XYZ file of C-alpha atoms in Angstrom:
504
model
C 14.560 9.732 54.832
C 11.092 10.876 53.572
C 8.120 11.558 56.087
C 6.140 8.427 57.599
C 3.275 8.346 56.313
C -0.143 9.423 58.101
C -3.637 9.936 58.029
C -5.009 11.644 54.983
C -1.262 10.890 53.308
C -0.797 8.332 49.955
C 0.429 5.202 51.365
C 2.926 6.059 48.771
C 4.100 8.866 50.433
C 6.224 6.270 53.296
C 9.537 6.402 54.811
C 12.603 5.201 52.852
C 16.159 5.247 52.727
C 17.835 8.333 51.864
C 20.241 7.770 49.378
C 23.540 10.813 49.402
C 23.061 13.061 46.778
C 26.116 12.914 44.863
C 25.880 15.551 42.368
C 24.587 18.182 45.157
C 27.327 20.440 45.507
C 29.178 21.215 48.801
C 29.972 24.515 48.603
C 26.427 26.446 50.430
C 26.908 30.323 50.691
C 24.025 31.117 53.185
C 23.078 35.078 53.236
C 19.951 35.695 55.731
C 18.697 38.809 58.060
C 15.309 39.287 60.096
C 13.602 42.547 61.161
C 11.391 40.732 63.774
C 13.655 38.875 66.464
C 11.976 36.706 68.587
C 13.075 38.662 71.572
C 12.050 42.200 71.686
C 14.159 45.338 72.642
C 12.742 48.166 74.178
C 10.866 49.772 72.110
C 10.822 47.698 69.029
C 7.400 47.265 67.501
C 5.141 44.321 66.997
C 4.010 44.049 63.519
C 1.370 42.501 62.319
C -0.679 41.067 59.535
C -4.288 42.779 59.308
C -5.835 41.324 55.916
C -4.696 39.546 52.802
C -6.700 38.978 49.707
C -6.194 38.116 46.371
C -7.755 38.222 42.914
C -8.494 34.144 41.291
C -5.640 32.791 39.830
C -6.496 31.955 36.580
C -4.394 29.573 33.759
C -2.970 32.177 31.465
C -4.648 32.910 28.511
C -7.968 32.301 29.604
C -10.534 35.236 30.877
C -7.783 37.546 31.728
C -6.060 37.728 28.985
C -7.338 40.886 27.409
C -6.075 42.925 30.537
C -3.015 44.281 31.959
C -0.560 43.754 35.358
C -1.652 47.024 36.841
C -5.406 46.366 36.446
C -5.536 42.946 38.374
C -3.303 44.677 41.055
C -5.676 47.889 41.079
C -8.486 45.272 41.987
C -6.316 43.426 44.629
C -5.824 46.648 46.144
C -9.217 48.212 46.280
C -10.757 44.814 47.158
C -8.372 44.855 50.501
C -9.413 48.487 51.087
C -13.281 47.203 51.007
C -12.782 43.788 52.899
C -11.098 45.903 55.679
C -12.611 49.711 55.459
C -9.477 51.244 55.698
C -9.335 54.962 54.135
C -6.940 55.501 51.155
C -5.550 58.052 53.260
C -3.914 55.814 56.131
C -1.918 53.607 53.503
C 1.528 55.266 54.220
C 3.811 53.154 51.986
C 2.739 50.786 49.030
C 5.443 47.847 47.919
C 4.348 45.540 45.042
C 6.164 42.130 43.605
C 6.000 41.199 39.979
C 8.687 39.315 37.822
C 8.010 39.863 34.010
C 7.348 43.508 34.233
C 4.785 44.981 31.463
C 7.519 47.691 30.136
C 5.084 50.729 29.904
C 4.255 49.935 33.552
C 7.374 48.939 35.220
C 6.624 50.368 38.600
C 3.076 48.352 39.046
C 3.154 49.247 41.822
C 2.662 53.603 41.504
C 0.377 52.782 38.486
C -2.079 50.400 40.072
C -1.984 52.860 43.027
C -2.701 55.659 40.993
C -5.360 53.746 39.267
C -6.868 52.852 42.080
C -7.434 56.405 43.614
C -4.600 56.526 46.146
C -3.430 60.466 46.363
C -0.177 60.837 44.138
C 1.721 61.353 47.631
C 1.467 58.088 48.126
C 4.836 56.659 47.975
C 4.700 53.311 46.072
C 7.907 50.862 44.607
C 8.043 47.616 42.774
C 10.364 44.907 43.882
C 11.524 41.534 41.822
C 12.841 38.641 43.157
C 11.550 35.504 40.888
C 8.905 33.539 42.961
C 9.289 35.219 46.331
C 8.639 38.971 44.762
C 5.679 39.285 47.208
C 7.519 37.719 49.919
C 9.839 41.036 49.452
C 7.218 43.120 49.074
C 6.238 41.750 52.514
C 9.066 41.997 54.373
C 10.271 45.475 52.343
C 7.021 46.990 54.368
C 8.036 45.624 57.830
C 11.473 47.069 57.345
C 9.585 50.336 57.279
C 7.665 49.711 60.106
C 10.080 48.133 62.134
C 12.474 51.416 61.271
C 9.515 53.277 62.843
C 9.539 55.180 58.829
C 5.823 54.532 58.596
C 3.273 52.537 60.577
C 0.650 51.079 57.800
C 1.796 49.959 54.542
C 0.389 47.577 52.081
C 2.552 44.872 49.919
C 0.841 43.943 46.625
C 1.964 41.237 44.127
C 0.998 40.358 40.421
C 1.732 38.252 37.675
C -0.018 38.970 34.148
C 1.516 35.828 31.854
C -0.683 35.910 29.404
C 0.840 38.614 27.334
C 4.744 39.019 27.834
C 6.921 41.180 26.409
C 8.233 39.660 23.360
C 11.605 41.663 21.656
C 12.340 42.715 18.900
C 15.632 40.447 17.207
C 19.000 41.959 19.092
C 20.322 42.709 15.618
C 17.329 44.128 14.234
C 17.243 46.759 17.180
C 21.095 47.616 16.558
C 20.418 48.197 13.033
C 17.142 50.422 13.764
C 18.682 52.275 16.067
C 21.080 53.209 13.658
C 18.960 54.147 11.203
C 17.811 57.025 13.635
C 20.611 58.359 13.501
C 21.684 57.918 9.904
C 21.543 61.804 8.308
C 22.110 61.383 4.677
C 20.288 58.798 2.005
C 23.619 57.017 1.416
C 24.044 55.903 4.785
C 20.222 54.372 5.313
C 21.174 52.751 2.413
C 24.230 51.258 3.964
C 22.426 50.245 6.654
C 19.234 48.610 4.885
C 22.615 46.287 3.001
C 23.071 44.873 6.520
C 20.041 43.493 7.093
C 19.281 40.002 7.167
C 16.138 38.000 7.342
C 16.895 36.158 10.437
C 17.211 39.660 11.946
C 12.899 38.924 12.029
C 12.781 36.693 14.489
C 11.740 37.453 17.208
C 13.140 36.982 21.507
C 10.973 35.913 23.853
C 11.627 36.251 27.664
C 13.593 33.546 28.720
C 12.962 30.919 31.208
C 16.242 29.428 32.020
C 18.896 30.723 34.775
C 21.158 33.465 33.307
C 24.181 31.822 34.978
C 23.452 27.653 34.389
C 21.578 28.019 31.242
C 19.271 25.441 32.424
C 15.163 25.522 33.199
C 13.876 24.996 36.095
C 12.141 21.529 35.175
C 15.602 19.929 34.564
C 16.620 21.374 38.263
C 13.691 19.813 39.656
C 14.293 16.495 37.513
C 17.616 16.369 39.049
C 16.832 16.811 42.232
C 14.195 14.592 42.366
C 16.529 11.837 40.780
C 19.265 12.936 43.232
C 17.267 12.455 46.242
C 15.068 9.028 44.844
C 11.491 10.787 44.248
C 9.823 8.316 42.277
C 7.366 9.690 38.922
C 4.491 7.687 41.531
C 5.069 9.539 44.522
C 5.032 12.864 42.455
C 1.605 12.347 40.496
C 0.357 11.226 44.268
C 1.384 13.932 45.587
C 0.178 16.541 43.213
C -3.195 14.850 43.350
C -2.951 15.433 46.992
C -3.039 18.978 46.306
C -5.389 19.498 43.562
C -7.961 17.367 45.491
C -7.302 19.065 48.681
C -7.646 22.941 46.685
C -11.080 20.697 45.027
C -12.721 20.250 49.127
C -11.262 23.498 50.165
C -12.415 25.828 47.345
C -15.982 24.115 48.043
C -16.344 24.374 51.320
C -15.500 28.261 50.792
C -12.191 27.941 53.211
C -10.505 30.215 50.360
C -11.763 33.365 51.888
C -8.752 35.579 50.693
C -10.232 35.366 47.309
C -11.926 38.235 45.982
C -14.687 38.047 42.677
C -13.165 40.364 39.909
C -15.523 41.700 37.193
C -13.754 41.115 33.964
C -14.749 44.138 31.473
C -17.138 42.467 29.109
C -18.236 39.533 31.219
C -21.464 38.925 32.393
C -20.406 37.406 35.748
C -17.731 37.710 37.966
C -14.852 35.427 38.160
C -14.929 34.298 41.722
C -12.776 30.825 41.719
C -9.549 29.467 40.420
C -9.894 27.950 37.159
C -6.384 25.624 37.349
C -7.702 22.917 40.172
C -7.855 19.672 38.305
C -8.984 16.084 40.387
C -7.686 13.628 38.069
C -6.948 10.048 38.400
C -3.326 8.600 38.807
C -3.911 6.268 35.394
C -4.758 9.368 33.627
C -1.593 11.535 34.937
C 0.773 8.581 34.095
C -0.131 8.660 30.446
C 1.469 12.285 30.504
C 5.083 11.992 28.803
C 8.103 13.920 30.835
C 8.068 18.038 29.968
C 11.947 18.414 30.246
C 14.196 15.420 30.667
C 13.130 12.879 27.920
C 11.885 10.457 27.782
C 13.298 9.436 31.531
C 12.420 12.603 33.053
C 9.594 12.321 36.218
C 8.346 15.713 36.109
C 5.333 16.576 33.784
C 2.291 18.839 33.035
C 0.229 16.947 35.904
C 2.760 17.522 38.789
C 4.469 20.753 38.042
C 2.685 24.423 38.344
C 1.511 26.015 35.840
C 1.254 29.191 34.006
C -0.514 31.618 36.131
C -2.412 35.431 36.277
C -3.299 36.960 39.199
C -2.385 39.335 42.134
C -2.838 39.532 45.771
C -2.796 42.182 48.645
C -2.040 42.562 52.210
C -2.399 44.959 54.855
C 0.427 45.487 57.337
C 0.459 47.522 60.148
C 2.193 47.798 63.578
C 0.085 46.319 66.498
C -0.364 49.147 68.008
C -2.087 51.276 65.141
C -3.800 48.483 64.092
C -5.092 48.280 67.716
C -5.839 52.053 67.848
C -7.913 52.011 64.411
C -9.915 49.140 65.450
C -8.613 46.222 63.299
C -8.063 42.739 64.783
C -5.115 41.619 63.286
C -5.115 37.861 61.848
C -0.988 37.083 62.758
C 2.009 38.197 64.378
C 4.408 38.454 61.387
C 7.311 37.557 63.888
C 10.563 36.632 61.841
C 11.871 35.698 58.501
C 15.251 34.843 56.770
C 16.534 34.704 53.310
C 19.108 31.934 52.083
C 20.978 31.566 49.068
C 22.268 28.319 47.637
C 24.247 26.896 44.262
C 22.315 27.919 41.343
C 23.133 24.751 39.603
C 22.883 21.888 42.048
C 20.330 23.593 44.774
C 18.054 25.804 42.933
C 15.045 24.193 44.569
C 16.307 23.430 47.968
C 15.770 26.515 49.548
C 13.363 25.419 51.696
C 15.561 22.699 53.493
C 17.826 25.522 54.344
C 15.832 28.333 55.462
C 13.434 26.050 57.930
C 16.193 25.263 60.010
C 17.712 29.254 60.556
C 14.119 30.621 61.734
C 13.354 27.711 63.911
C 16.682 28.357 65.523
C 16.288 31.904 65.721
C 12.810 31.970 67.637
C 13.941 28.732 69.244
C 11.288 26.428 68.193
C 11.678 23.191 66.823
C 9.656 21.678 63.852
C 6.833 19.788 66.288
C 6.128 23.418 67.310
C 4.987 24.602 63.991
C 1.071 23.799 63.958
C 0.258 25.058 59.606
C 2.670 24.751 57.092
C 2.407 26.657 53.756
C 5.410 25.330 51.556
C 5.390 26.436 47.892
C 5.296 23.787 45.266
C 6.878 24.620 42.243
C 7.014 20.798 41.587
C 5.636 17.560 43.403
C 9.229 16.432 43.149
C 10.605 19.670 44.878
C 8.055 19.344 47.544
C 9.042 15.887 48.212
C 13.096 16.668 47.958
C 12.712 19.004 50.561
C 10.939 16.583 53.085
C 13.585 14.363 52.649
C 16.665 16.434 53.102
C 15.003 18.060 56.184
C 14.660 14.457 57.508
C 17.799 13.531 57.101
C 20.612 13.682 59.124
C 22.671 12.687 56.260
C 21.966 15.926 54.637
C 22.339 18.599 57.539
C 25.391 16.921 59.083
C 27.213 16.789 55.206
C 25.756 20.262 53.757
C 24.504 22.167 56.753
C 26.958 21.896 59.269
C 24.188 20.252 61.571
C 24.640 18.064 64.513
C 21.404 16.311 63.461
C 18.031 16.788 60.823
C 15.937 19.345 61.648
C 12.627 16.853 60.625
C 10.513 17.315 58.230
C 6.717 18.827 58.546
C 4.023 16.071 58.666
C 1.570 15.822 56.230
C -1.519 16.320 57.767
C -0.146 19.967 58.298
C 1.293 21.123 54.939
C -0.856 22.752 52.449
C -4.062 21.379 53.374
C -6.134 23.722 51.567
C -3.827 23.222 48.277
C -1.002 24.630 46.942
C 0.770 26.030 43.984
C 0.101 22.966 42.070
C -3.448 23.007 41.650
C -4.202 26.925 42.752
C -2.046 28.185 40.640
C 1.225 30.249 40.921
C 1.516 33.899 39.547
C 5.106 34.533 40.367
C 4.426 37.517 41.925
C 1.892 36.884 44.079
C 1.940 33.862 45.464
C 4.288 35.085 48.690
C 1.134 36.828 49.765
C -0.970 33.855 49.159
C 1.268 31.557 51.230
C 1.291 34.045 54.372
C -2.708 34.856 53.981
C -3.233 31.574 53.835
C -1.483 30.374 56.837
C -3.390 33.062 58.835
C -6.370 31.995 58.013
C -5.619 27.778 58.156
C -4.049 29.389 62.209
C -7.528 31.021 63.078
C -9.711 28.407 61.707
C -7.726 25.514 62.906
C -7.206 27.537 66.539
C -3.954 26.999 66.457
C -0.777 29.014 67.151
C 2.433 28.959 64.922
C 2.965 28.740 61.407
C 5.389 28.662 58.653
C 5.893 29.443 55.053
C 8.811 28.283 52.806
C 9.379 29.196 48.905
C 11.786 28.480 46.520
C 12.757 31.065 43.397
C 14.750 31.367 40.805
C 17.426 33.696 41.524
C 20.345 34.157 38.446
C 23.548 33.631 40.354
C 21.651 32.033 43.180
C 18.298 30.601 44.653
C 16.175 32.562 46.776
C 14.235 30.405 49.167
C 11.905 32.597 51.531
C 10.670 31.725 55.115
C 8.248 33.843 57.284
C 7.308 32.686 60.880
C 3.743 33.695 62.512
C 2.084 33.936 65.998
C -1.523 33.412 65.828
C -3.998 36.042 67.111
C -6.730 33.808 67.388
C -6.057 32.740 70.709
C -6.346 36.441 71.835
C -9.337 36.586 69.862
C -10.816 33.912 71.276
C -10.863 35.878 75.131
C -11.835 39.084 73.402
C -14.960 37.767 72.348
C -15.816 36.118 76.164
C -15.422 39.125 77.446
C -19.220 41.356 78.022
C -20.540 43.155 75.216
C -20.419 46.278 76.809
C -16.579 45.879 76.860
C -16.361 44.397 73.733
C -17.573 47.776 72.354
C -15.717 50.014 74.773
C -12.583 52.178 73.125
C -9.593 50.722 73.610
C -8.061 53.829 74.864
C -10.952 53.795 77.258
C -10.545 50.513 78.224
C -7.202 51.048 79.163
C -7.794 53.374 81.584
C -10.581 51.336 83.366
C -7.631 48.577 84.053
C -4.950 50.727 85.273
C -7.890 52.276 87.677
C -8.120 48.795 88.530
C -4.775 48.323 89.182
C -4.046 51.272 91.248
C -7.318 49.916 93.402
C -6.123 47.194 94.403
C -2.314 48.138 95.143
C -4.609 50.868 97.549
């Protein structure tokens, strides 16, 4: 069953009775591995999360659509070497996301580097991995920490939409590259008699799965038919999150955002340009965008079409410590899951909850901020209800009993991928920026982020685990100022003089 409703929810957004999923398959392969146990071995470092920023994520084909993938990741890189004043220098390792790769820049990652000023020594790779590319990125650089390869690294992510590479007609290419090699007169001539006029058209970058042939939207349609989400509860719900990005984005909460002077522009672009407080009259008038004319999803409760890129800092706690940084989060454990392609694209989420909890042995009332991706209102809401249900983990999980679902005055309260926007590769980052930041400024101490992604053969949900610095914080700053400025080497010294004092 769904999630009771409470404060701040839709009344709409109430408990009811879960109803099996027939056409959900039960056959689950589950693949997942961690870096970051919850129980340390000797020797095993801490890593955490220094800084995250990101550039606006703008609606494709707006102000950004006269630039290229490596220049909004340049500026997502240099704007987290500013906001944190680390040197070019210390950056060890450099692992980008990105999904539909710009072919004379398919590394984004080396050529935003490059662009940016980093020395060409500077090791730098590109990872894909649909909408958890930057989730990859993420835990790619903690591998390398945690392997004790390097001890600073930064993970990048970007998605540039609004100019994709569009091919040439399989055919046409066949025949041209031919030609090239055609030596005499006669046999370009022989060529030119094969070619056709529908050889013109051109092939644009698909957006269905390679192995199901199907889009996305008719997953999510499914699933939110298989599990009951109703067309009402998904326009509530995606007004939930455009009018929660609305009060966020005004009240300046959305401090990973970085302005980005757009060549030609006056002014900067400093906010999102894809938050939209409607009404729920106006988003029923919108007609279904993939299952019609029965279909629930539409334009109003699905993401949309996104640019942008985003930035993180990474370090181990101890060289963050010795540099001087404060780190914003523990980045303590994470887990990968793969599901059926054609019946659980989207439930990723409802799977990969459930592992991490059990691995740091938590249970979901432990979790204080929840960042959940939200490809679709009725994805969101599919999720909640198989994690509530002991229906579901009993029949597909194995489960003795539901796992529960997170409540709603803790999920996405700043917005979500709805109404901020989601740049396939980026919005990883986003998620585990933003949960830092909702831990310190809520002063609380866990926190979890979920994704779903397109994955070909399977789905690719994503969830990362944190343990709140602010609490630590919080005695630093009650300590005097004197030893508030002292080294920490320094400082160290002091209390094991302290120590050896009073076992004297």
């Amino acid at each position: 069953a769904f999630v009771t409703a409470r404060a701040g929810a839709s009344s709409a957004l109430k408990r009811v009775k879960f109803c099996s999923p027939a056409c959900l398959s039960s056959a689950v392969t589950t693949s997942h591995y961690a870096t970051a146990p919850a129980t340390k071995k000797s020797g095993q470092k801490n890593i955490v999360l220094v800084e995250g920023v990101r550039t606006p994520f703008l609606l494709s084909g707006t102000k950004y659509n006269n630039l290229m993938p490596h220049d909004l990741q340049r500026a997502a890189f240099l704007s987290l070497l500013r906001k944190t004043g680390i040197p070019k220098e210390a950056i060890e390792y450099i692992v980008s996301g990105s999904v539909i790769a710009e072919p004379t820049t398919c590394n984004v990652a080396r050529e935003a580097a490059l662009c940016a000023g980093f020395s060409d020594r500077t090791p730098c790779h590109t990872v894909t991995m649909a909408c958890i590319s930057s989730n990859q990125a993420i835990t790619t650089v903690m591998g390398l920490i945690s392997s004790g390869a390097i001890d600073v690294g930064m993970a990048g992510g970007v998605e540039f939409l609004s100019d994709v590479p569009i091919r040439l007609n399989r055919r046409l290419r066949k025949l041209l590259l031919s030609a090239n090699k055609a030596k005499t007169p006669m046999q370009k001539l022989g060529l030119l008699a094969k070619f056709r006029p529908s050889m013109l058209v051109p092939e644009l970058p698909s957006v269905s799965e390679f192995t199901t042939k199907e889009v996305m939207g008719h997953s999510g349609d499914r699933l939110a038919a298989a599990f009951g989400v109703s067309r009402r509860e998904q326009d509530e719900y995606a007004l939930r999150s455009h009018t929660l990005a609305d009060k966020a984005s005004k009240q300046g909460l959305l401090s990973d955002i970085v302005p980005f002077s757009v060549p030609g522009d006056s002014a900067p672009v400093s906010t999102d340009n894809g938050i939209r407080v409607s009404t729920l009259d106006q988003m029923a008038k919108l007609k279904p965008a993939f299952i019609k004319p029965h279909g629930t999803i539409t334009a109003a409760n699905s993401s949309f079409l996104t640019d942008g890129a985003s930035a993180a800092l990474i370090m181990s706690e101890e060289k963050a410590l010795a540099m001087g940084f404060k780190p914003k989060a523990y980045l303590r454990s994470f887990v990968y899951v793969a599901q059926d392609p054609k019946d659980q694209l989207l439930l990723g989420p409802a799977y990969a909850t459930p592992a991490v909890l059990a691995k740091e042995g938590l249970k979901i009332s432990d979790i204080d901020v929840f960042e959940y991706h939200e490809a679709f209102a009725g994805q969101i809401l599919a999720n909640m209800k198989a994690m509530d249900s002991d229906y579901f983990a009993k029949t597909y999980m194995g489960k003795p009993a539901k796992v529960g679902c997170p409540p709603m005055e803790k999920l996405n309260l700043w917005g979500g991928s709805l109404s901020l926007g989601h740049p396939f590769g980026a919005t990883g980052i986003r998620l585990v920026t933003t949960v830092a930041n909702r831990l310190i400024h809520e002063n609380k101490q866990w926190g979890l982020t979920a994704a779903c992604a397109a994955g070909g053969h399977v789905s690719l949900p994503f969830t990362f685990l944190y343990q709140a610095r602010s609490r630590i914080k919080e005695r630093t700053r009650q300590l005097p100022g004197w030893l508030e400025k002292m080294p920490h080497k320094t400082l160290n010294a002091l209390l094991m003089c302290c120590a050896f004092f009073c076992i004297y």
